[in-house]
JSON list of C-alpha atoms in Angstrom, two decimals:
[
{"chain": "A", "resi": 279, "resn": "MET", "atom": "CA", "xyz": [108.76, 100.13, 117.81]},
{"chain": "A", "resi": 280, "resn": "VAL", "atom": "CA", "xyz": [107.16, 99.64, 114.40]},
{"chain": "A", "resi": 281, "resn": "ALA", "atom": "CA", "xyz": [104.25, 101.95, 115.24]},
{"chain": "A", "resi": 282, "resn": "LEU", "atom": "CA", "xyz": [106.69, 104.55, 116.50]},
{"chain": "A", "resi": 283, "resn": "SER", "atom": "CA", "xyz": [108.71, 104.44, 113.29]},
{"chain": "A", "resi": 284, "resn": "ALA", "atom": "CA", "xyz": [105.60, 104.84, 111.17]},
{"chain": "A", "resi": 285, "resn": "ARG", "atom": "CA", "xyz": [104.68, 108.01, 113.04]},
{"chain": "A", "resi": 286, "resn": "MET", "atom": "CA", "xyz": [108.19, 109.44, 113.11]},
{"chain": "A", "resi": 287, "resn": "PHE", "atom": "CA", "xyz": [109.09, 108.93, 109.46]},
{"chain": "A", "resi": 288, "resn": "ARG", "atom": "CA", "xyz": [107.06, 109.01, 106.31]},
{"chain": "A", "resi": 289, "resn": "ARG", "atom": "CA", "xyz": [108.00, 106.55, 103.61]},
{"chain": "A", "resi": 290, "resn": "THR", "atom": "CA", "xyz": [109.54, 109.19, 101.40]},
{"chain": "A", "resi": 291, "resn": "PRO", "atom": "CA", "xyz": [113.05, 109.67, 100.00]},
{"chain": "A", "resi": 292, "resn": "ALA", "atom": "CA", "xyz": [113.80, 112.00, 102.93]},
{"chain": "A", "resi": 293, "resn": "GLY", "atom": "CA", "xyz": [112.50, 109.36, 105.33]},
{"chain": "A", "resi": 294, "resn": "ASP", "atom": "CA", "xyz": [114.63, 106.73, 103.57]},
{"chain": "A", "resi": 295, "resn": "ALA", "atom": "CA", "xyz": [117.70, 108.93, 103.98]},
{"chain": "A", "resi": 296, "resn": "THR", "atom": "CA", "xyz": [116.92, 109.50, 107.65]},
{"chain": "A", "resi": 297, "resn": "VAL", "atom": "CA", "xyz": [116.51, 105.81, 108.38]},
{"chain": "A", "resi": 298, "resn": "VAL", "atom": "CA", "xyz": [119.61, 104.85, 106.39]},
{"chain": "A", "resi": 299, "resn": "ALA", "atom": "CA", "xyz": [121.62, 107.53, 108.21]},
{"chain": "A", "resi": 300, "resn": "GLY", "atom": "CA", "xyz": [120.29, 106.27, 111.55]},
{"chain": "A", "resi": 301, "resn": "GLY", "atom": "CA", "xyz": [121.09, 102.66, 110.67]},
{"chain": "A", "resi": 302, "resn": "LEU", "atom": "CA", "xyz": [124.58, 103.58, 109.53]},
{"chain": "A", "resi": 303, "resn": "THR", "atom": "CA", "xyz": [125.13, 105.57, 112.72]},
{"chain": "A", "resi": 304, "resn": "VAL", "atom": "CA", "xyz": [124.10, 102.58, 114.82]},
{"chain": "A", "resi": 305, "resn": "VAL", "atom": "CA", "xyz": [126.41, 100.32, 112.77]},
{"chain": "A", "resi": 306, "resn": "GLY", "atom": "CA", "xyz": [129.24, 102.81, 113.34]},
{"chain": "A", "resi": 307, "resn": "LEU", "atom": "CA", "xyz": [128.60, 103.06, 117.07]},
{"chain": "A", "resi": 308, "resn": "ALA", "atom": "CA", "xyz": [128.35, 99.28, 117.42]},
{"chain": "A", "resi": 309, "resn": "THR", "atom": "CA", "xyz": [131.59, 98.88, 115.48]},
{"chain": "A", "resi": 310, "resn": "LEU", "atom": "CA", "xyz": [133.36, 101.38, 117.75]},
{"chain": "A", "resi": 311, "resn": "ALA", "atom": "CA", "xyz": [132.00, 99.69, 120.87]},
{"chain": "A", "resi": 312, "resn": "LEU", "atom": "CA", "xyz": [132.94, 96.21, 119.68]},
{"chain": "A", "resi": 313, "resn": "ARG", "atom": "CA", "xyz": [136.42, 97.35, 118.63]},
{"chain": "A", "resi": 314, "resn": "ALA", "atom": "CA", "xyz": [136.97, 98.48, 122.21]},
{"chain": "A", "resi": 315, "resn": "VAL", "atom": "CA", "xyz": [136.33, 94.95, 123.48]},
{"chain": "A", "resi": 316, "resn": "GLN", "atom": "CA", "xyz": [139.50, 92.84, 123.68]},
{"chain": "A", "resi": 317, "resn": "ASP", "atom": "CA", "xyz": [139.46, 89.59, 121.67]},
{"chain": "A", "resi": 318, "resn": "VAL", "atom": "CA", "xyz": [135.87, 89.95, 120.50]},
{"chain": "A", "resi": 319, "resn": "SER", "atom": "CA", "xyz": [134.73, 87.06, 118.36]},
{"chain": "A", "resi": 320, "resn": "PRO", "atom": "CA", "xyz": [133.83, 87.84, 114.73]},
{"chain": "A", "resi": 321, "resn": "THR", "atom": "CA", "xyz": [130.73, 85.72, 115.26]},
{"chain": "A", "resi": 322, "resn": "THR", "atom": "CA", "xyz": [129.61, 88.00, 118.11]},
{"chain": "A", "resi": 323, "resn": "VAL", "atom": "CA", "xyz": [130.22, 91.04, 115.92]},
{"chain": "A", "resi": 324, "resn": "ALA", "atom": "CA", "xyz": [128.29, 89.47, 113.05]},
{"chain": "A", "resi": 325, "resn": "LEU", "atom": "CA", "xyz": [125.32, 88.75, 115.32]},
{"chain": "A", "resi": 326, "resn": "VAL", "atom": "CA", "xyz": [125.27, 92.30, 116.72]},
{"chain": "A", "resi": 327, "resn": "LEU", "atom": "CA", "xyz": [125.42, 93.77, 113.23]},
{"chain": "A", "resi": 328, "resn": "LEU", "atom": "CA", "xyz": [122.76, 91.33, 112.04]},
{"chain": "A", "resi": 329, "resn": "LEU", "atom": "CA", "xyz": [120.43, 92.58, 114.78]},
{"chain": "A", "resi": 330, "resn": "ILE", "atom": "CA", "xyz": [120.91, 96.12, 113.49]},
{"chain": "A", "resi": 331, "resn": "VAL", "atom": "CA", "xyz": [120.13, 94.95, 109.96]},
{"chain": "A", "resi": 332, "resn": "LEU", "atom": "CA", "xyz": [117.02, 93.16, 111.24]},
{"chain": "A", "resi": 333, "resn": "ALA", "atom": "CA", "xyz": [115.86, 96.26, 113.10]},
{"chain": "A", "resi": 334, "resn": "THR", "atom": "CA", "xyz": [116.30, 98.40, 110.00]},
{"chain": "A", "resi": 335, "resn": "ALA", "atom": "CA", "xyz": [114.50, 95.86, 107.83]},
{"chain": "A", "resi": 336, "resn": "THR", "atom": "CA", "xyz": [111.66, 95.63, 110.33]},
{"chain": "A", "resi": 337, "resn": "ILE", "atom": "CA", "xyz": [110.96, 99.34, 110.55]},
{"chain": "A", "resi": 338, "resn": "TRP", "atom": "CA", "xyz": [111.67, 100.41, 107.00]},
{"chain": "A", "resi": 339, "resn": "ARG", "atom": "CA", "xyz": [111.83, 99.46, 103.35]},
{"chain": "A", "resi": 340, "resn": "ARG", "atom": "CA", "xyz": [114.04, 96.96, 101.60]},
{"chain": "A", "resi": 341, "resn": "ARG", "atom": "CA", "xyz": [116.40, 99.59, 100.13]},
{"chain": "A", "resi": 342, "resn": "ALA", "atom": "CA", "xyz": [117.32, 100.97, 103.54]},
{"chain": "A", "resi": 343, "resn": "ALA", "atom": "CA", "xyz": [117.85, 97.48, 104.97]},
{"chain": "A", "resi": 344, "resn": "ILE", "atom": "CA", "xyz": [120.06, 96.48, 102.05]},
{"chain": "A", "resi": 345, "resn": "ALA", "atom": "CA", "xyz": [122.14, 99.66, 102.38]},
{"chain": "A", "resi": 346, "resn": "VAL", "atom": "CA", "xyz": [122.64, 99.05, 106.10]},
{"chain": "A", "resi": 347, "resn": "SER", "atom": "CA", "xyz": [123.43, 95.37, 105.51]},
{"chain": "A", "resi": 348, "resn": "VAL", "atom": "CA", "xyz": [126.10, 96.22, 102.93]},
{"chain": "A", "resi": 349, "resn": "VAL", "atom": "CA", "xyz": [127.75, 98.73, 105.29]},
{"chain": "A", "resi": 350, "resn": "ALA", "atom": "CA", "xyz": [127.50, 96.28, 108.20]},
{"chain": "A", "resi": 351, "resn": "THR", "atom": "CA", "xyz": [129.17, 93.61, 106.06]},
{"chain": "A", "resi": 352, "resn": "LEU", "atom": "CA", "xyz": [131.93, 96.02, 105.07]},
{"chain": "A", "resi": 353, "resn": "ALA", "atom": "CA", "xyz": [132.46, 97.00, 108.72]},
{"chain": "A", "resi": 354, "resn": "LEU", "atom": "CA", "xyz": [132.59, 93.35, 109.74]},
{"chain": "A", "resi": 355, "resn": "ASN", "atom": "CA", "xyz": [135.07, 92.57, 106.98]},
{"chain": "A", "resi": 356, "resn": "PHE", "atom": "CA", "xyz": [137.31, 95.64, 107.45]},
{"chain": "A", "resi": 357, "resn": "TYR", "atom": "CA", "xyz": [137.48, 95.74, 111.25]},
{"chain": "A", "resi": 358, "resn": "PHE", "atom": "CA", "xyz": [137.00, 92.17, 112.47]},
{"chain": "A", "resi": 359, "resn": "LEU", "atom": "CA", "xyz": [137.87, 89.56, 109.84]},
{"chain": "A", "resi": 360, "resn": "PRO", "atom": "CA", "xyz": [141.48, 88.72, 108.99]},
{"chain": "A", "resi": 361, "resn": "PRO", "atom": "CA", "xyz": [143.30, 90.37, 107.39]},
{"chain": "A", "resi": 362, "resn": "VAL", "atom": "CA", "xyz": [142.01, 93.28, 109.53]},
{"chain": "A", "resi": 363, "resn": "GLY", "atom": "CA", "xyz": [142.18, 96.67, 107.85]},
{"chain": "A", "resi": 364, "resn": "THR", "atom": "CA", "xyz": [141.41, 95.47, 104.33]},
{"chain": "A", "resi": 365, "resn": "LEU", "atom": "CA", "xyz": [138.24, 94.98, 102.35]},
{"chain": "A", "resi": 366, "resn": "THR", "atom": "CA", "xyz": [139.41, 91.67, 101.01]},
{"chain": "A", "resi": 367, "resn": "ILE", "atom": "CA", "xyz": [136.71, 89.07, 100.73]},
{"chain": "A", "resi": 368, "resn": "ALA", "atom": "CA", "xyz": [138.92, 86.13, 100.03]},
{"chain": "A", "resi": 369, "resn": "GLU", "atom": "CA", "xyz": [137.53, 83.50, 102.36]},
{"chain": "A", "resi": 370, "resn": "PRO", "atom": "CA", "xyz": [134.26, 81.77, 101.50]},
{"chain": "A", "resi": 371, "resn": "GLN", "atom": "CA", "xyz": [132.88, 82.43, 104.97]},
{"chain": "A", "resi": 372, "resn": "ASN", "atom": "CA", "xyz": [133.07, 86.19, 104.32]},
{"chain": "A", "resi": 373, "resn": "TRP", "atom": "CA", "xyz": [131.03, 85.80, 101.13]},
{"chain": "A", "resi": 374, "resn": "ILE", "atom": "CA", "xyz": [128.53, 83.73, 103.08]},
{"chain": "A", "resi": 375, "resn": "ALA", "atom": "CA", "xyz": [128.29, 86.49, 105.70]},
{"chain": "A", "resi": 376, "resn": "LEU", "atom": "CA", "xyz": [127.59, 89.08, 103.01]},
{"chain": "A", "resi": 377, "resn": "PHE", "atom": "CA", "xyz": [124.98, 86.85, 101.41]},
{"chain": "A", "resi": 378, "resn": "ALA", "atom": "CA", "xyz": [123.38, 86.13, 104.82]},
{"chain": "A", "resi": 379, "resn": "PHE", "atom": "CA", "xyz": [123.17, 89.83, 105.67]},
{"chain": "A", "resi": 380, "resn": "LEU", "atom": "CA", "xyz": [121.51, 90.63, 102.34]},
{"chain": "A", "resi": 381, "resn": "VAL", "atom": "CA", "xyz": [119.07, 87.72, 102.51]},
{"chain": "A", "resi": 382, "resn": "VAL", "atom": "CA", "xyz": [118.09, 88.58, 106.08]},
{"chain": "A", "resi": 383, "resn": "ALA", "atom": "CA", "xyz": [117.52, 92.22, 105.09]},
{"chain": "A", "resi": 384, "resn": "VAL", "atom": "CA", "xyz": [115.29, 91.28, 102.15]},
{"chain": "A", "resi": 385, "resn": "ILE", "atom": "CA", "xyz": [113.30, 88.63, 104.02]},
{"chain": "A", "resi": 386, "resn": "ALA", "atom": "CA", "xyz": [112.80, 90.74, 107.14]},
{"chain": "A", "resi": 387, "resn": "SER", "atom": "CA", "xyz": [111.71, 93.81, 105.17]},
{"chain": "A", "resi": 388, "resn": "GLN", "atom": "CA", "xyz": [109.29, 91.70, 103.12]},
{"chain": "A", "resi": 389, "resn": "LEU", "atom": "CA", "xyz": [107.81, 90.15, 106.26]},
{"chain": "A", "resi": 390, "resn": "SER", "atom": "CA", "xyz": [107.52, 93.57, 107.82]},
{"chain": "A", "resi": 391, "resn": "ALA", "atom": "CA", "xyz": [105.77, 95.00, 104.74]},
{"chain": "A", "resi": 392, "resn": "THR", "atom": "CA", "xyz": [103.35, 92.07, 104.72]},
{"chain": "A", "resi": 393, "resn": "THR", "atom": "CA", "xyz": [102.62, 92.53, 108.41]},
{"chain": "A", "resi": 394, "resn": "HIS", "atom": "CA", "xyz": [102.00, 96.26, 107.95]},
{"chain": "A", "resi": 395, "resn": "ALA", "atom": "CA", "xyz": [99.65, 95.60, 105.03]},
{"chain": "A", "resi": 396, "resn": "ARG", "atom": "CA", "xyz": [97.70, 93.02, 107.02]},
{"chain": "A", "resi": 397, "resn": "ALA", "atom": "CA", "xyz": [97.46, 95.41, 109.97]},
{"chain": "A", "resi": 398, "resn": "ARG", "atom": "CA", "xyz": [96.06, 98.14, 107.68]},
{"chain": "A", "resi": 399, "resn": "ASP", "atom": "CA", "xyz": [93.55, 95.66, 106.24]},
{"chain": "A", "resi": 400, "resn": "ALA", "atom": "CA", "xyz": [92.50, 94.54, 109.72]},
{"chain": "A", "resi": 401, "resn": "ILE", "atom": "CA", "xyz": [91.96, 98.13, 110.82]},
{"chain": "A", "resi": 402, "resn": "ALA", "atom": "CA", "xyz": [89.91, 98.84, 107.70]},
{"chain": "A", "resi": 403, "resn": "ARG", "atom": "CA", "xyz": [87.77, 95.75, 108.32]},
{"chain": "A", "resi": 404, "resn": "ARG", "atom": "CA", "xyz": [87.31, 96.72, 111.99]},
{"chain": "A", "resi": 405, "resn": "ASN", "atom": "CA", "xyz": [86.22, 100.22, 110.98]},
{"chain": "A", "resi": 406, "resn": "GLU", "atom": "CA", "xyz": [83.78, 98.81, 108.44]},
{"chain": "A", "resi": 407, "resn": "VAL", "atom": "CA", "xyz": [82.26, 96.41, 110.98]},
{"chain": "A", "resi": 408, "resn": "THR", "atom": "CA", "xyz": [81.97, 99.26, 113.49]},
{"chain": "A", "resi": 409, "resn": "ARG", "atom": "CA", "xyz": [80.15, 101.42, 110.95]},
{"chain": "A", "resi": 410, "resn": "LEU", "atom": "CA", "xyz": [77.81, 98.57, 110.06]},
{"chain": "A", "resi": 411, "resn": "PHE", "atom": "CA", "xyz": [77.11, 97.92, 113.75]},
{"chain": "A", "resi": 412, "resn": "ASP", "atom": "CA", "xyz": [76.38, 101.61, 114.31]},
{"chain": "A", "resi": 413, "resn": "LEU", "atom": "CA", "xyz": [74.13, 101.69, 111.26]},
{"chain": "A", "resi": 414, "resn": "THR", "atom": "CA", "xyz": [72.27, 98.61, 112.49]},
{"chain": "A", "resi": 415, "resn": "ARG", "atom": "CA", "xyz": [71.79, 100.25, 115.87]},
{"chain": "A", "resi": 416, "resn": "ASP", "atom": "CA", "xyz": [70.53, 103.44, 114.21]},
{"chain": "A", "resi": 417, "resn": "VAL", "atom": "CA", "xyz": [68.04, 101.45, 112.13]},
{"chain": "A", "resi": 418, "resn": "LEU", "atom": "CA", "xyz": [66.80, 99.47, 115.13]},
{"chain": "A", "resi": 419, "resn": "LEU", "atom": "CA", "xyz": [66.36, 102.65, 117.18]},
{"chain": "A", "resi": 420, "resn": "THR", "atom": "CA", "xyz": [64.44, 104.43, 114.42]},
{"chain": "A", "resi": 421, "resn": "THR", "atom": "CA", "xyz": [60.91, 105.09, 115.59]},
{"chain": "A", "resi": 422, "resn": "GLU", "atom": "CA", "xyz": [59.74, 106.85, 112.46]},
{"chain": "A", "resi": 423, "resn": "THR", "atom": "CA", "xyz": [57.45, 104.71, 110.36]},
{"chain": "A", "resi": 424, "resn": "THR", "atom": "CA", "xyz": [56.32, 107.12, 107.69]},
{"chain": "A", "resi": 425, "resn": "GLY", "atom": "CA", "xyz": [59.78, 108.38, 106.78]},
{"chain": "A", "resi": 426, "resn": "ALA", "atom": "CA", "xyz": [61.74, 105.23, 107.63]},
{"chain": "A", "resi": 427, "resn": "ILE", "atom": "CA", "xyz": [63.43, 105.01, 104.23]},
{"chain": "A", "resi": 428, "resn": "ASP", "atom": "CA", "xyz": [64.44, 108.68, 104.36]},
{"chain": "A", "resi": 429, "resn": "ALA", "atom": "CA", "xyz": [65.76, 108.15, 107.90]},
{"chain": "A", "resi": 430, "resn": "LEU", "atom": "CA", "xyz": [67.71, 105.12, 106.68]},
{"chain": "A", "resi": 431, "resn": "ALA", "atom": "CA", "xyz": [69.27, 107.24, 103.93]},
{"chain": "A", "resi": 432, "resn": "ARG", "atom": "CA", "xyz": [70.26, 109.86, 106.54]},
{"chain": "A", "resi": 433, "resn": "HIS", "atom": "CA", "xyz": [71.80, 107.17, 108.78]},
{"chain": "A", "resi": 434, "resn": "ILE", "atom": "CA", "xyz": [73.77, 105.67, 105.88]},
{"chain": "A", "resi": 435, "resn": "SER", "atom": "CA", "xyz": [74.98, 109.09, 104.80]},
{"chain": "A", "resi": 436, "resn": "ARG", "atom": "CA", "xyz": [76.12, 109.98, 108.33]},
{"chain": "A", "resi": 437, "resn": "ARG", "atom": "CA", "xyz": [77.74, 106.64, 109.25]},
{"chain": "A", "resi": 438, "resn": "PHE", "atom": "CA", "xyz": [79.63, 106.21, 105.98]},
{"chain": "A", "resi": 439, "resn": "GLU", "atom": "CA", "xyz": [80.38, 109.93, 105.54]},
{"chain": "A", "resi": 440, "resn": "LEU", "atom": "CA", "xyz": [78.74, 110.07, 102.13]},
{"chain": "A", "resi": 441, "resn": "ALA", "atom": "CA", "xyz": [77.75, 113.34, 100.52]},
{"chain": "A", "resi": 442, "resn": "GLN", "atom": "CA", "xyz": [74.76, 111.75, 98.80]},
{"chain": "A", "resi": 443, "resn": "VAL", "atom": "CA", "xyz": [72.74, 108.56, 99.33]},
{"chain": "A", "resi": 444, "resn": "ALA", "atom": "CA", "xyz": [69.86, 107.28, 97.24]},
{"chain": "A", "resi": 445, "resn": "ILE", "atom": "CA", "xyz": [67.66, 104.30, 98.10]},
{"chain": "A", "resi": 446, "resn": "CYS", "atom": "CA", "xyz": [65.49, 103.00, 95.27]},
{"chain": "A", "resi": 447, "resn": "LEU", "atom": "CA", "xyz": [62.53, 100.73, 95.96]},
{"chain": "A", "resi": 448, "resn": "PRO", "atom": "CA", "xyz": [60.06, 99.29, 93.48]},
{"chain": "A", "resi": 449, "resn": "GLY", "atom": "CA", "xyz": [56.65, 100.96, 93.66]},
{"chain": "A", "resi": 450, "resn": "GLU", "atom": "CA", "xyz": [53.29, 100.76, 91.91]},
{"chain": "A", "resi": 451, "resn": "ARG", "atom": "CA", "xyz": [54.34, 103.31, 89.26]},
{"chain": "A", "resi": 452, "resn": "GLY", "atom": "CA", "xyz": [58.02, 102.43, 88.86]},
{"chain": "A", "resi": 453, "resn": "TRP", "atom": "CA", "xyz": [60.85, 103.10, 91.24]},
{"chain": "A", "resi": 454, "resn": "HIS", "atom": "CA", "xyz": [60.51, 105.20, 94.39]},
{"chain": "A", "resi": 455, "resn": "ARG", "atom": "CA", "xyz": [63.69, 107.06, 95.18]},
{"chain": "A", "resi": 456, "resn": "SER", "atom": "CA", "xyz": [64.65, 108.40, 98.62]},
{"chain": "A", "resi": 457, "resn": "GLU", "atom": "CA", "xyz": [67.67, 110.69, 98.67]},
{"chain": "A", "resi": 458, "resn": "GLU", "atom": "CA", "xyz": [69.83, 112.29, 101.31]},
{"chain": "A", "resi": 459, "resn": "HIS", "atom": "CA", "xyz": [72.22, 115.15, 100.51]},
{"chain": "A", "resi": 460, "resn": "THR", "atom": "CA", "xyz": [74.67, 116.17, 103.20]},
{"chain": "A", "resi": 461, "resn": "SER", "atom": "CA", "xyz": [75.93, 119.70, 102.69]},
{"chain": "A", "resi": 462, "resn": "GLU", "atom": "CA", "xyz": [78.50, 119.40, 105.53]},
{"chain": "A", "resi": 463, "resn": "LEU", "atom": "CA", "xyz": [80.37, 116.63, 103.71]},
{"chain": "A", "resi": 464, "resn": "GLN", "atom": "CA", "xyz": [80.16, 118.42, 100.38]},
{"chain": "A", "resi": 465, "resn": "SER", "atom": "CA", "xyz": [81.93, 121.48, 101.78]},
{"chain": "A", "resi": 466, "resn": "HIS", "atom": "CA", "xyz": [84.98, 119.46, 102.99]}
]
């Protein structure tokens, strides 16, 4: 579900608006469905709405989760908590519900952001290790002995998609420099 959301929506203001609108729609539909149930417990309603807040916080940013949590709290208060039909938050338990919704939204979105960042880092590390493995294989399969350093520069340039690579080795008269210029990468 998280991978799907990342492909469907970009983390832009338009994406924020889309996710908030979707979350609010789900809150509205859940509220309508729960209102149709006779003698539904406010605790049941709170848990259903909390799941929606968690889902929003998991797939999107903190702002969207907080917006959905505020609307879910208002829906819970207006439609399910006595006195029904008012936005009165007179009882301490209603304030606790609001606070719980907001805290859950912030914590879940932070955990989700951390998980996404770690996944990106893991993919970057995997790609780096793959490139290093491929480079090692290229070096081990190199049969050229006279132009081995030039071949190494070509392999590095190709595997790491570099436009230019220079390898400098100490020689009898100073530094010996082997270079590789890749015109294909320069044109991109």
